[in-house]
Tab-separated table of C-alpha atoms in Angstrom:
chain	number	residue	atom	x	y	z
A	1079	MET	CA	0.000	0.001	0.000
A	1080	VAL	CA	1.064	3.581	-0.524
A	1081	ASP	CA	-0.213	6.077	2.017
A	1082	VAL	CA	-1.173	9.713	1.431
A	1083	ASP	CA	2.371	10.767	2.384
A	1084	GLN	CA	3.761	8.453	-0.332
A	1085	HIS	CA	5.205	5.924	2.143
A	1086	THR	CA	5.097	2.326	0.980
A	1087	LEU	CA	3.567	0.234	3.757
A	1088	ALA	CA	3.555	-3.536	4.063
A	1089	THR	CA	1.540	-5.610	6.484
A	1090	ALA	CA	4.059	-8.454	6.781
A	1091	ASP	CA	7.174	-6.421	7.585
A	1092	GLY	CA	7.790	-7.650	11.120
A	1093	ARG	CA	5.468	-5.167	12.837
A	1094	VAL	CA	2.151	-5.717	14.521
A	1095	THR	CA	-0.327	-3.650	12.518
A	1096	ILE	CA	-3.742	-2.314	13.381
A	1097	LEU	CA	-5.732	-1.746	10.193
A	1098	VAL	CA	-8.825	0.400	10.410
A	1099	LEU	CA	-10.865	0.210	7.223
A	1100	THR	CA	-13.483	2.909	7.110
A	1101	SER	CA	-15.425	5.325	4.974
A	1102	SER	CA	-15.390	9.076	5.453
A	1103	ALA	CA	-18.689	8.725	7.330
A	1104	ASP	CA	-17.009	6.614	10.028
A	1105	VAL	CA	-13.766	8.495	10.676
A	1106	GLU	CA	-14.893	9.258	14.221
A	1107	ARG	CA	-14.937	5.538	14.983
A	1108	ALA	CA	-11.415	5.275	13.521
A	1109	ARG	CA	-10.334	8.037	15.914
A	1110	LYS	CA	-11.776	6.065	18.828
A	1111	VAL	CA	-9.666	3.063	17.836
A	1112	GLY	CA	-6.581	5.295	17.853
A	1113	GLU	CA	-7.463	6.620	21.293
A	1114	ARG	CA	-7.698	3.038	22.574
A	1115	VAL	CA	-4.257	1.990	21.332
A	1116	PRO	CA	-2.361	0.992	24.480
A	1117	ASP	CA	0.527	3.071	25.759
A	1118	PHE	CA	3.058	0.298	25.113
A	1119	CYS	CA	2.489	0.849	21.379
A	1120	LEU	CA	3.124	4.611	21.442
A	1121	ALA	CA	6.227	5.561	19.420
A	1122	ASN	CA	7.177	1.878	19.407
A	1123	PRO	CA	8.447	0.839	15.950
A	1124	GLU	CA	7.162	-2.690	16.573
A	1125	TYR	CA	3.564	-1.418	16.265
A	1126	ARG	CA	1.713	0.667	13.720
A	1127	MET	CA	-1.859	1.743	13.005
A	1128	ILE	CA	-2.949	2.374	9.433
A	1129	THR	CA	-6.308	3.895	8.595
A	1130	ILE	CA	-7.590	2.900	5.187
A	1131	LEU	CA	-10.164	5.371	3.970
A	1132	ARG	CA	-12.337	3.587	1.421
A	1133	PHE	CA	-14.232	5.576	-1.184
A	1134	GLU	CA	-17.342	4.266	-2.877
A	1135	LYS	CA	-17.400	6.852	-5.626
A	1136	LYS	CA	-14.748	6.927	-8.356
A	1137	HIS	CA	-12.407	9.947	-8.420
A	1138	ASN	CA	-10.303	11.236	-11.292
A	1139	ALA	CA	-6.622	12.140	-10.792
A	1140	PRO	CA	-7.185	15.828	-9.897
A	1141	ALA	CA	-9.908	14.908	-7.402
A	1142	ARG	CA	-7.654	12.236	-5.866
A	1143	ALA	CA	-4.904	14.812	-5.358
A	1144	ILE	CA	-7.330	17.128	-3.565
A	1145	VAL	CA	-8.688	14.321	-1.377
A	1146	ASN	CA	-5.151	13.206	-0.482
A	1147	ALA	CA	-4.294	16.775	0.536
A	1148	LEU	CA	-7.409	16.940	2.731
A	1149	VAL	CA	-6.540	13.606	4.337
A	1150	ARG	CA	-2.993	14.834	5.044
A	1151	ARG	CA	-4.433	17.928	6.763
A	1152	ARG	CA	-6.649	15.728	8.892
A	1153	LEU	CA	-3.640	13.557	9.764
A	1154	ASP	CA	-1.802	16.686	10.883
A	1155	ARG	CA	-4.656	17.374	13.315
A	1156	GLU	CA	-4.684	13.770	14.507
A	1157	ALA	CA	-0.915	13.969	15.054
A	1158	GLU	CA	-1.481	16.992	17.297
A	1159	ARG	CA	-3.875	14.890	19.398
A	1160	LEU	CA	-1.394	12.013	19.491
A	1161	GLY	CA	1.355	14.483	20.398
A	1162	GLN	CA	-0.575	15.321	23.559
A	1163	ARG	CA	-0.391	11.661	24.593
A	1164	TYR	CA	3.318	11.619	23.711
A	1165	ARG	CA	4.027	14.678	25.844
A	1166	ALA	CA	2.048	13.226	28.768
A	1167	LYS	CA	4.225	10.099	28.556
A	1168	HIS	CA	7.420	12.154	28.045
A	1169	ILE	CA	7.951	10.746	24.539
A	1170	ALA	CA	10.215	13.071	22.554
A	1171	ARG	CA	9.144	12.154	19.032
A	1172	ASP	CA	7.239	13.808	16.209
A	1173	ALA	CA	3.829	12.138	16.374
A	1174	ARG	CA	3.125	12.927	12.710
A	1175	SER	CA	5.703	10.330	11.677
A	1176	ASP	CA	3.565	7.692	13.427
A	1177	VAL	CA	0.239	8.503	11.740
A	1178	PHE	CA	-0.624	6.643	8.523
A	1179	ALA	CA	-3.612	6.738	6.190
A	1180	VAL	CA	-4.262	5.201	2.806
A	1181	ALA	CA	-6.905	6.619	0.469
A	1182	ASP	CA	-8.447	3.589	-1.235
A	1183	PHE	CA	-10.130	5.083	-4.293
A	1184	ASP	CA	-10.652	1.930	-6.331
A	1185	ASP	CA	-11.237	-0.527	-3.455
A	1186	ALA	CA	-7.978	-2.318	-4.280
A	1187	VAL	CA	-6.799	-2.296	-0.664
A	1188	GLY	CA	-10.160	-3.365	0.696
A	1189	LEU	CA	-10.239	-6.269	-1.734
A	1190	GLN	CA	-6.776	-7.388	-0.555
A	1191	PHE	CA	-8.360	-7.970	2.845
A	1192	GLY	CA	-11.394	-9.750	1.446
A	1193	LEU	CA	-13.736	-6.816	1.895
A	1194	SER	CA	-16.076	-6.033	-0.924
A	1195	SER	CA	-18.478	-3.159	-1.199
A	1196	PRO	CA	-20.595	-1.929	0.404
A	1197	ILE	CA	-17.990	-0.185	2.459
A	1198	ARG	CA	-18.145	-1.123	6.105
A	1199	PHE	CA	-16.149	-0.354	9.207
A	1200	GLN	CA	-13.573	-2.999	10.087
A	1201	VAL	CA	-10.662	-3.229	12.549
A	1202	ILE	CA	-8.059	-5.912	11.862
A	1203	VAL	CA	-4.962	-6.681	13.953
A	1204	LEU	CA	-2.235	-8.330	11.901
A	1205	GLY	CA	0.721	-10.150	13.414
A	1206	ARG	CA	4.335	-9.616	12.405
A	1207	ASN	CA	3.985	-11.898	9.374
A	1208	GLY	CA	0.709	-10.360	8.214
A	1209	GLU	CA	-1.510	-13.053	9.697
A	1210	VAL	CA	-4.887	-11.980	11.051
A	1211	VAL	CA	-4.810	-12.031	14.847
A	1212	ARG	CA	-8.214	-10.508	15.546
A	1213	GLU	CA	-11.029	-8.704	13.697
A	1214	TRP	CA	-13.908	-6.494	14.763
A	1215	SER	CA	-16.733	-4.859	12.837
A	1216	ASP	CA	-17.006	-2.133	15.462
A	1217	VAL	CA	-14.613	-0.262	17.748
A	1218	PRO	CA	-12.992	-2.768	20.127
A	1219	SER	CA	-12.636	-1.963	23.791
A	1220	ALA	CA	-9.223	-0.839	24.994
A	1221	GLU	CA	-8.835	-4.193	26.766
A	1222	GLU	CA	-9.723	-6.237	23.676
A	1223	LEU	CA	-7.314	-4.228	21.534
A	1224	ALA	CA	-4.472	-4.531	24.058
A	1225	ALA	CA	-4.990	-8.294	24.333
A	1226	ALA	CA	-4.832	-8.705	20.552
A	1227	LEU	CA	-1.665	-6.604	20.325
A	1228	ARG	CA	0.281	-8.560	22.973
């Protein structure tokens, strides 16, 4: 996958990955997942959360560029929120470098994870080799998420 910052991301690269697949209508639920990520994952390169924003409607290249710019702005705001958690835990790191989002315009990413339209909210924890550890169709509790990440 390539995120909106043009980083190539893999799900079997030795990290535990939280994937949040969502539509623009459910970004608030994606934020809740991020808020429930346990402290042991913060700024830890062994863990990563990727939000995959799935679009139902097709977009041409200029529209995709605009949407990607809007998503990057939203990520900047989310990084500010994450930065507050970092400062509270005395983590001296730029939180923006730990925030990832992929704009899935043609449903290619969703299809890789066996999700077909209609777009639905999904949280998937993948192990270090990309194997599915746990899945939810709603926001997991902080306890459930922490247990899946251990």
